[in-house]
Coordinates of C-alpha atoms and ligand atoms in Angstrom, one line a residue:
M347 CA 55.3 -75.3 37.7
A348 CA 53.9 -73.0 39.4
L349 CA 52.0 -72.7 42.9
I350 CA 48.3 -72.5 42.8
V351 CA 45.9 -71.7 45.4
Q352 CA 42.5 -73.2 44.9
K353 CA 39.5 -71.9 46.9
Y354 CA 36.3 -74.0 46.3
G355 CA 32.8 -72.2 47.5
G356 CA 30.2 -73.7 49.1
T357 CA 27.9 -75.2 46.4
S358 CA 31.3 -76.3 44.3
V359 CA 31.5 -79.0 47.8
G360 CA 27.6 -78.9 48.2
D361 CA 27.8 -82.6 48.4
I362 CA 30.0 -86.3 48.0
N363 CA 30.0 -86.1 44.3
R364 CA 30.9 -82.3 44.0
I365 CA 33.4 -83.1 46.5
R366 CA 34.2 -86.4 44.0
N367 CA 34.7 -83.4 40.8
V368 CA 36.9 -81.2 42.9
A369 CA 39.2 -83.8 43.8
R370 CA 39.5 -84.6 40.6
R371 CA 40.8 -81.1 39.6
V372 CA 43.0 -81.1 42.1
A373 CA 44.3 -84.2 40.6
K374 CA 44.6 -83.0 37.5
T375 CA 46.1 -79.1 38.3
R376 CA 48.7 -81.7 40.2
Q377 CA 48.8 -84.0 37.3
E378 CA 50.1 -81.2 35.3
G379 CA 52.8 -80.4 37.2
N380 CA 51.8 -77.8 39.6
D381 CA 51.5 -77.7 43.2
V382 CA 48.1 -76.7 44.9
V383 CA 47.3 -75.4 48.0
V384 CA 43.4 -76.1 48.4
A385 CA 40.8 -74.3 50.6
L386 CA 37.1 -74.9 51.2
S387 CA 34.0 -73.3 52.9
A388 CA 31.4 -75.4 54.3
M389 CA 28.7 -77.2 52.2
S390 CA 25.8 -74.6 51.3
G391 CA 23.6 -73.8 53.5
E392 CA 25.4 -75.5 56.4
T393 CA 26.3 -72.2 57.9
D394 CA 22.9 -71.0 57.5
R395 CA 21.8 -73.6 59.7
L396 CA 24.8 -74.0 62.4
I397 CA 24.1 -70.1 63.1
Q398 CA 20.2 -70.4 63.5
L399 CA 20.9 -73.6 66.0
A400 CA 23.7 -70.7 67.9
H401 CA 20.2 -68.6 68.2
Q402 CA 18.4 -71.4 69.7
A403 CA 20.7 -72.1 72.4
W404 CA 20.5 -68.2 72.8
D405 CA 19.1 -64.9 71.4
T406 CA 22.6 -63.0 71.3
P407 CA 25.1 -66.1 72.2
D408 CA 28.6 -65.6 73.5
L409 CA 31.2 -65.3 70.3
R410 CA 33.4 -67.3 71.3
E411 CA 31.0 -70.0 71.1
Y412 CA 29.5 -69.2 68.3
D413 CA 32.5 -69.4 66.3
A414 CA 33.3 -72.5 68.0
L415 CA 30.3 -73.6 66.1
I416 CA 30.0 -72.2 62.8
S417 CA 33.0 -72.5 62.1
T418 CA 32.7 -76.7 62.3
G419 CA 31.1 -76.5 58.6
E420 CA 34.4 -76.1 56.9
Q421 CA 36.0 -78.8 59.3
I422 CA 33.8 -81.8 57.2
T423 CA 34.7 -80.6 54.0
V424 CA 38.5 -80.5 54.5
A425 CA 38.9 -83.6 56.3
L426 CA 36.1 -85.5 53.2
L427 CA 38.4 -84.1 50.7
A428 CA 41.4 -84.9 51.7
L429 CA 40.0 -89.1 52.1
T430 CA 38.5 -88.5 48.6
L431 CA 41.8 -87.2 47.1
Q432 CA 43.3 -90.1 49.0
S433 CA 40.7 -92.5 47.2
L434 CA 42.5 -91.3 43.8
G435 CA 45.9 -92.3 44.5
V436 CA 46.9 -88.1 45.7
P437 CA 48.7 -88.1 49.1
S438 CA 46.4 -85.3 51.0
K439 CA 46.1 -83.5 54.3
S440 CA 43.2 -81.5 56.3
F441 CA 44.5 -78.8 58.0
L442 CA 42.2 -76.3 61.0
G443 CA 43.0 -72.9 61.1
N444 CA 45.1 -73.5 64.6
Q445 CA 47.0 -76.6 62.7
V446 CA 48.6 -74.3 59.8
R447 CA 48.7 -71.0 62.5
I448 CA 46.4 -69.2 60.3
L449 CA 46.8 -65.9 63.6
T450 CA 43.7 -63.4 63.8
D451 CA 42.9 -61.5 65.7
S452 CA 39.7 -61.9 68.9
A453 CA 37.4 -59.9 67.1
F454 CA 34.5 -62.9 67.4
S455 CA 32.5 -63.4 64.2
K456 CA 34.4 -60.5 62.4
A457 CA 38.0 -61.9 63.2
R458 CA 41.5 -60.0 61.2
I459 CA 44.1 -62.1 59.6
R460 CA 47.7 -61.3 61.7
K461 CA 49.5 -63.5 60.3
I462 CA 49.9 -67.1 58.3
E463 CA 52.9 -69.4 59.4
V464 CA 53.1 -71.7 56.6
R465 CA 56.0 -73.5 57.3
T466 CA 53.9 -76.4 57.6
L467 CA 52.2 -76.4 54.3
R468 CA 55.6 -76.3 53.2
Q469 CA 56.6 -79.2 54.4
A470 CA 53.4 -80.7 53.1
L471 CA 53.7 -79.7 49.7
K472 CA 57.4 -80.6 49.9
K473 CA 56.6 -84.0 50.8
G474 CA 54.3 -84.6 47.8
V475 CA 51.1 -83.9 50.1
V476 CA 48.1 -81.8 49.0
P477 CA 47.1 -79.8 52.0
V478 CA 43.7 -79.3 51.8
V479 CA 42.8 -76.0 54.2
A480 CA 39.2 -74.9 56.3
G481 CA 38.6 -71.6 55.0
F482 CA 36.9 -69.1 57.4
Q483 CA 38.6 -69.7 60.5
G484 CA 41.3 -69.3 62.4
V485 CA 42.8 -69.0 66.0
D486 CA 43.6 -66.1 68.2
K487 CA 46.9 -66.1 70.7
E488 CA 44.6 -67.7 73.2
G489 CA 44.1 -70.8 71.1
N490 CA 40.3 -69.4 71.0
I491 CA 39.1 -70.9 67.4
T492 CA 37.8 -67.5 65.6
T493 CA 35.9 -66.6 62.5
L494 CA 36.8 -64.2 59.6
G495 CA 32.7 -62.8 59.0
R496 CA 30.3 -64.6 56.1
G497 CA 32.0 -65.2 52.8
G498 CA 35.6 -65.6 54.5
S499 CA 36.7 -68.8 53.1
D500 CA 37.9 -66.2 50.0
T501 CA 39.9 -64.1 52.5
T502 CA 41.5 -67.6 53.7
G503 CA 42.2 -68.1 50.2
V504 CA 43.7 -65.0 49.2
A505 CA 45.8 -64.6 52.3
L506 CA 47.6 -68.1 52.0
A507 CA 48.5 -67.3 48.2
A508 CA 50.1 -64.4 49.8
A509 CA 51.7 -65.7 52.5
L510 CA 52.8 -68.7 50.1
K511 CA 53.3 -66.0 46.9
A512 CA 51.2 -68.4 45.2
D513 CA 51.7 -67.8 41.8
V514 CA 47.9 -67.1 41.3
C515 CA 44.4 -68.0 43.7
E516 CA 41.9 -69.2 41.6
I517 CA 38.2 -68.8 43.2
Y518 CA 36.3 -71.6 42.3
T519 CA 32.2 -70.7 42.6
D520 CA 28.8 -71.5 41.4
V521 CA 29.1 -68.3 38.5
E522 CA 31.8 -68.1 35.6
G523 CA 33.4 -65.1 37.2
V524 CA 32.8 -61.3 37.5
F525 CA 29.9 -60.6 35.7
T526 CA 29.1 -57.0 35.1
T527 CA 26.0 -57.6 37.4
D528 CA 24.7 -60.6 39.5
P529 CA 23.6 -63.2 36.5
N530 CA 21.4 -64.5 38.7
I531 CA 19.3 -61.3 38.6
C532 CA 19.7 -59.8 35.0
P533 CA 19.9 -62.4 32.5
K534 CA 22.0 -59.6 30.4
A535 CA 24.8 -59.8 32.7
R536 CA 27.8 -60.2 31.1
K537 CA 31.0 -61.6 32.6
M538 CA 33.9 -59.8 32.4
D539 CA 37.8 -61.3 30.9
A540 CA 39.2 -58.7 33.9
I541 CA 38.5 -56.1 36.0
S542 CA 41.1 -53.9 38.7
Y543 CA 40.9 -55.0 42.2
D544 CA 39.8 -51.0 43.2
E545 CA 36.4 -52.1 41.1
M546 CA 36.6 -55.1 42.1
L547 CA 36.5 -53.3 45.9
E548 CA 33.9 -51.4 45.2
L549 CA 31.6 -53.7 43.6
A550 CA 32.0 -56.5 46.7
S551 CA 31.3 -53.4 49.3
L552 CA 28.4 -51.9 47.3
G553 CA 27.0 -55.8 47.6
A554 CA 28.5 -58.0 45.0
K555 CA 29.2 -61.0 47.0
V556 CA 30.8 -63.3 44.6
L557 CA 34.3 -62.1 45.9
E558 CA 34.5 -61.3 49.7
I559 CA 35.4 -57.7 50.2
R560 CA 38.7 -58.6 52.3
S561 CA 39.8 -61.0 50.2
V562 CA 40.2 -58.3 47.4
E563 CA 41.9 -56.3 49.6
F564 CA 44.8 -58.9 50.6
A565 CA 44.8 -59.5 47.0
K566 CA 45.2 -55.7 46.1
K567 CA 48.0 -55.3 48.6
Y568 CA 50.0 -57.8 48.4
G569 CA 49.6 -58.0 44.2
V570 CA 48.3 -61.6 44.3
V571 CA 46.0 -62.4 41.2
I572 CA 42.7 -63.9 41.4
H573 CA 41.1 -66.1 38.8
V574 CA 37.4 -66.3 39.7
R575 CA 36.2 -69.1 38.0
S576 CA 33.1 -71.8 38.0
S577 CA 33.8 -75.2 39.3
F578 CA 31.8 -76.8 36.4
N579 CA 33.7 -76.2 33.7
D580 CA 36.4 -75.2 32.2
N581 CA 36.0 -71.9 30.6
P582 CA 38.5 -69.4 31.7
G583 CA 36.7 -67.0 34.5
T584 CA 37.6 -63.3 35.0
L585 CA 41.2 -62.1 36.2
V586 CA 41.4 -59.6 39.5
M587 CA 43.8 -57.9 38.6
K588 CA 46.0 -54.1 38.7
E589 CA 44.5 -52.2 36.7
D590 CA 46.0 -51.2 33.1
K591 CA 45.6 -48.6 30.7
D592 CA 42.5 -51.1 28.6
M593 CA 40.6 -50.6 32.3
E594 CA 40.8 -47.1 32.4
S595 CA 39.4 -46.6 29.2
V596 CA 36.2 -48.5 30.2
L597 CA 32.8 -45.9 31.4
V598 CA 31.1 -48.5 33.6
S599 CA 32.4 -51.6 34.2
G600 CA 29.7 -53.2 37.1
I601 CA 26.4 -52.6 38.8
S602 CA 25.7 -53.3 42.4
Y603 CA 23.0 -53.6 44.6
S604 CA 22.6 -54.5 48.6
K605 CA 19.1 -55.0 50.5
D606 CA 21.3 -55.2 53.4
E607 CA 21.3 -51.8 54.9
A608 CA 18.4 -50.0 57.0
K609 CA 17.8 -45.9 57.0
I610 CA 17.6 -43.6 59.7
S611 CA 16.3 -40.0 59.9
V612 CA 16.4 -37.4 62.6
I613 CA 14.2 -34.8 62.2
G614 CA 14.3 -31.1 63.3
V615 CA 17.7 -31.6 64.8
P616 CA 19.0 -28.2 66.0
D617 CA 21.7 -26.7 63.8
K618 CA 24.9 -25.9 65.7
P619 CA 28.2 -27.5 66.8
G620 CA 28.9 -30.9 68.2
V621 CA 25.9 -32.6 67.2
A622 CA 26.8 -34.7 64.7
S623 CA 28.9 -36.3 67.5
Q624 CA 26.6 -36.6 69.9
L625 CA 24.2 -38.6 67.6
F626 CA 27.2 -40.9 66.0
S627 CA 29.3 -41.5 68.9
P628 CA 26.7 -43.9 70.7
L629 CA 26.8 -46.0 67.0
S630 CA 30.4 -46.4 67.1
L631 CA 31.1 -47.1 70.6
A632 CA 28.5 -50.1 69.4
N633 CA 30.6 -50.9 67.0
I634 CA 28.0 -49.7 64.7
T635 CA 29.2 -49.0 61.0
V636 CA 27.0 -46.0 59.8
D637 CA 27.0 -46.2 55.7
M638 CA 25.7 -42.9 53.6
I639 CA 24.7 -39.6 55.4
I640 CA 23.0 -36.6 54.3
Q641 CA 22.3 -33.2 55.7
N642 CA 19.2 -31.2 54.8
V643 CA 20.2 -27.5 54.6
S644 CA 18.6 -26.1 57.9
Q645 CA 15.9 -23.6 58.0
G646 CA 15.3 -22.0 61.2
G647 CA 18.1 -23.7 62.8
H648 CA 16.9 -26.5 62.6
T649 CA 18.1 -30.0 59.5
D650 CA 17.4 -34.0 59.5
L651 CA 19.9 -35.7 59.2
T652 CA 19.2 -39.0 57.3
F653 CA 21.9 -42.1 57.7
T654 CA 22.0 -46.0 56.8
V655 CA 23.3 -48.8 58.8
P656 CA 23.1 -52.5 58.3
K657 CA 20.8 -54.3 58.1
S658 CA 21.8 -56.9 61.0
D659 CA 22.6 -53.7 63.4
F660 CA 18.8 -51.8 62.6
K661 CA 17.2 -52.7 65.9
K662 CA 20.1 -51.2 67.8
A663 CA 21.2 -48.5 66.2
L664 CA 17.2 -47.5 65.5
S665 CA 17.2 -47.5 69.9
L666 CA 20.2 -45.8 70.3
V667 CA 19.4 -42.6 68.3
E668 CA 16.1 -43.2 69.7
G669 CA 17.8 -42.3 73.2
V670 CA 20.3 -39.5 72.4
A671 CA 17.1 -37.5 69.7
G672 CA 15.6 -36.6 72.8
K673 CA 19.3 -34.9 74.6
I674 CA 20.5 -33.2 71.6
G675 CA 16.3 -31.5 71.2
A676 CA 14.9 -33.3 67.4
T677 CA 11.7 -33.5 67.0
G678 CA 11.4 -37.1 66.0
V679 CA 13.4 -40.6 64.3
D680 CA 11.6 -42.3 61.5
S681 CA 13.2 -45.2 59.6
D682 CA 12.8 -47.4 57.0
D683 CA 14.3 -51.1 56.3
H684 CA 12.6 -51.3 53.0
I685 CA 15.5 -50.2 50.5
S686 CA 18.2 -51.1 48.3
K687 CA 21.4 -49.7 47.9
I688 CA 21.9 -49.8 43.9
S689 CA 25.7 -48.6 42.8
I690 CA 27.9 -48.1 39.4
V691 CA 31.1 -48.6 38.8
G692 CA 34.1 -47.8 36.7
V693 CA 37.4 -46.8 37.1
G694 CA 36.7 -44.5 33.7
M695 CA 34.4 -42.3 35.6
R696 CA 37.6 -40.2 37.2
S697 CA 38.1 -38.5 34.0
H698 CA 34.3 -38.2 32.8
S699 CA 31.7 -36.2 33.8
G700 CA 27.8 -37.3 32.5
I701 CA 28.1 -40.5 34.7
A702 CA 25.7 -39.4 37.9
S703 CA 23.2 -37.9 35.6
K704 CA 22.4 -40.0 33.5
M705 CA 22.3 -42.7 36.5
F706 CA 19.4 -40.2 37.9
Q707 CA 17.7 -39.9 34.9
V708 CA 17.3 -43.6 34.0
L709 CA 15.9 -44.3 37.4
A710 CA 13.2 -41.5 37.4
D711 CA 12.2 -42.7 33.6
E712 CA 11.4 -45.5 35.7
G713 CA 9.5 -43.5 38.2
I714 CA 12.2 -44.6 40.4
N715 CA 12.2 -42.2 43.5
I716 CA 16.1 -41.8 44.8
Q717 CA 15.9 -41.3 48.2
M718 CA 19.4 -40.8 49.4
I719 CA 22.8 -40.3 46.6
S720 CA 26.6 -40.7 47.8
T721 CA 29.5 -40.8 45.0
S722 CA 33.2 -41.5 45.1
E723 CA 36.2 -41.4 42.2
I724 CA 34.5 -44.4 40.6
K725 CA 30.8 -45.1 41.9
V726 CA 27.5 -43.5 42.3
S727 CA 25.0 -45.2 44.6
C728 CA 21.4 -44.5 44.7
V729 CA 19.5 -46.0 48.0
V730 CA 15.9 -46.7 46.7
D731 CA 12.6 -48.9 47.2
A732 CA 13.5 -52.1 47.6
K733 CA 10.7 -53.4 45.3
Y734 CA 12.7 -51.8 42.7
T735 CA 16.0 -52.9 43.0
E736 CA 16.2 -56.0 40.3
L737 CA 14.1 -52.8 37.3
A738 CA 16.9 -50.2 38.5
V739 CA 19.5 -53.3 37.6
R740 CA 18.4 -54.3 34.9
V741 CA 17.0 -50.7 33.4
L742 CA 21.0 -49.6 34.4
H743 CA 23.2 -52.1 32.9
E744 CA 20.8 -51.6 29.4
A745 CA 21.4 -47.7 29.5
F746 CA 25.0 -48.4 30.2
E747 CA 25.3 -50.8 27.5
L748 CA 27.2 -52.9 29.5
A749 CA 25.9 -56.3 27.8
K750 CA 28.3 -54.9 25.1
K751 CA 32.3 -55.9 25.5
D752 CA 34.7 -52.7 25.2
V753 CA 32.3 -49.7 25.5
K754 CA 34.6 -47.1 25.2
M755 CA 33.8 -43.5 26.6
E756 CA 32.7 -42.0 23.0
S757 CA 29.4 -44.2 23.5
S758 CA 28.3 -42.0 26.6
F759 CA 26.2 -38.7 26.0
Ligands
LIG568 P1 30.4 -69.4 46.8 O1 29.6 -70.2 47.7 O2 31.0 -69.9 45.8 O3 31.8 -68.5 47.5 P2 28.7 -66.9 47.0 O4 27.3 -67.3 46.8 O5 29.5 -66.5 47.9 O6 29.1 -67.9 46.2 O7 28.7 -66.2 45.4 C1 28.6 -66.5 44.2 C2 27.4 -65.0 43.9 O8 27.6 -64.1 43.8 C3 26.4 -65.6 42.7 O9 26.0 -67.2 42.8 C4 26.2 -64.9 42.3 O10 24.4 -64.8 42.8 C5 26.6 -63.7 42.9 N1 26.9 -62.1 42.4 C6 26.5 -60.7 42.5 N2 27.0 -59.8 42.3 C7 27.7 -60.6 41.1 C8 28.4 -60.6 40.0 N3 29.2 -59.4 39.7 N4 29.4 -61.4 39.4 C9 28.9 -62.7 39.3 N5 28.0 -62.8 40.7 C10 27.7 -62.2 42.0
LIG569 N1 31.0 -70.9 55.5 C1 31.3 -69.2 55.6 C2 29.3 -68.6 55.1 O1 29.1 -69.5 54.8 C3 32.5 -69.0 54.1 C4 32.8 -69.2 53.4 O2 31.9 -69.9 52.7 O3 32.8 -68.2 52.8 O4 30.1 -67.6 55.2
LIG570 MG1 31.2 -66.8 48.6

């Protein structure tokens, strides 16, 4: 008998029929002799609707009230699933974040889980009751409701699995697993049988929203095996797990894209110590994360500095940078929010050269100009004009032969 945590995403609980489908799946897993704990998202579109409402009330909503509002979508789905399970004769009980006690810090709208008290859930399981836990929400030590950031119910699922020492965390979504790239923009994308935590972390942080990045961090830290699969059929999905020998020999395993960043360039910055710090300190004080940074070679004692920030922080970042640019003696500020970051990811890159140059060549052959580049041990990212996103993903997918299974080192140049 296994203990299984099942997390269902927004599409899987999008209406009452789909909730019934989830209930049947939960009941079946239980009939097969397993204990099940369920974590749910809100119905698809609901969190967006609540966010819009908050902004209609106030442009810059107070984040405590914002979280109190946007966490409510999950309260609806957990109660509906518990009711549906009961109607099928399966004892079930819904739990909100504060009822389980999913303790978080107080960083409203992007809170981090500090601890999960599993006693109540264990008691429910012992009585044969299926606990249905609201994803995405927690409670801080003052008792305030917090939320974990968009896509955060993946993190609830994996964190519950870690705290309960579950055998597996199944993430049910609207695609059949983790693909070599987003199957909704590249029809040739192939479902992977397994992917390492490190590769999944890179893909998630570079835009593949199939798993939220913190959920993968949790899984890696606590060794939780994640099974990403569809709630609409019984096909096996993708296992996210510790790297094994077979995975190492795969050169490029996936391609991500993100249109969620914007680019800011500070022109004619005096090339002297302390300037970068003066420029980036106000951004860090404002909690704005800077991603890619490039600094040109100095010419005549001046240089240009270009970096990217999340699009949601773009306006704020630009005004902060414009404020400081004059003070540090820069000649101007340029910006562009129509950019896209395309990334190739694979643990095989660690031991193989030529991958980055192949990526550059493939983009050049399509006349796609590369504006910025960054690399790590297992990824290469290029910023390009947003209008080339789909094209870039497709040609790279073709060039690295990702539609074929098990393309090993030999086949690269
Ligand atoms: P849920 O509501 O179930 O949490 P999400 O919309 O958050 O689902 O994530 C699933 C979506 O992730 C898919 O519909 C797909 O468009 C997108 N996606 C992006 N990259 C990938 C990838 N490499 N593999 C699978 N899906 C991906
Ligand atoms: N409902 C939340 C969101 O839309 C959390 C989630 O779906 O994972 O971001
Ligand atoms: Mg999601």
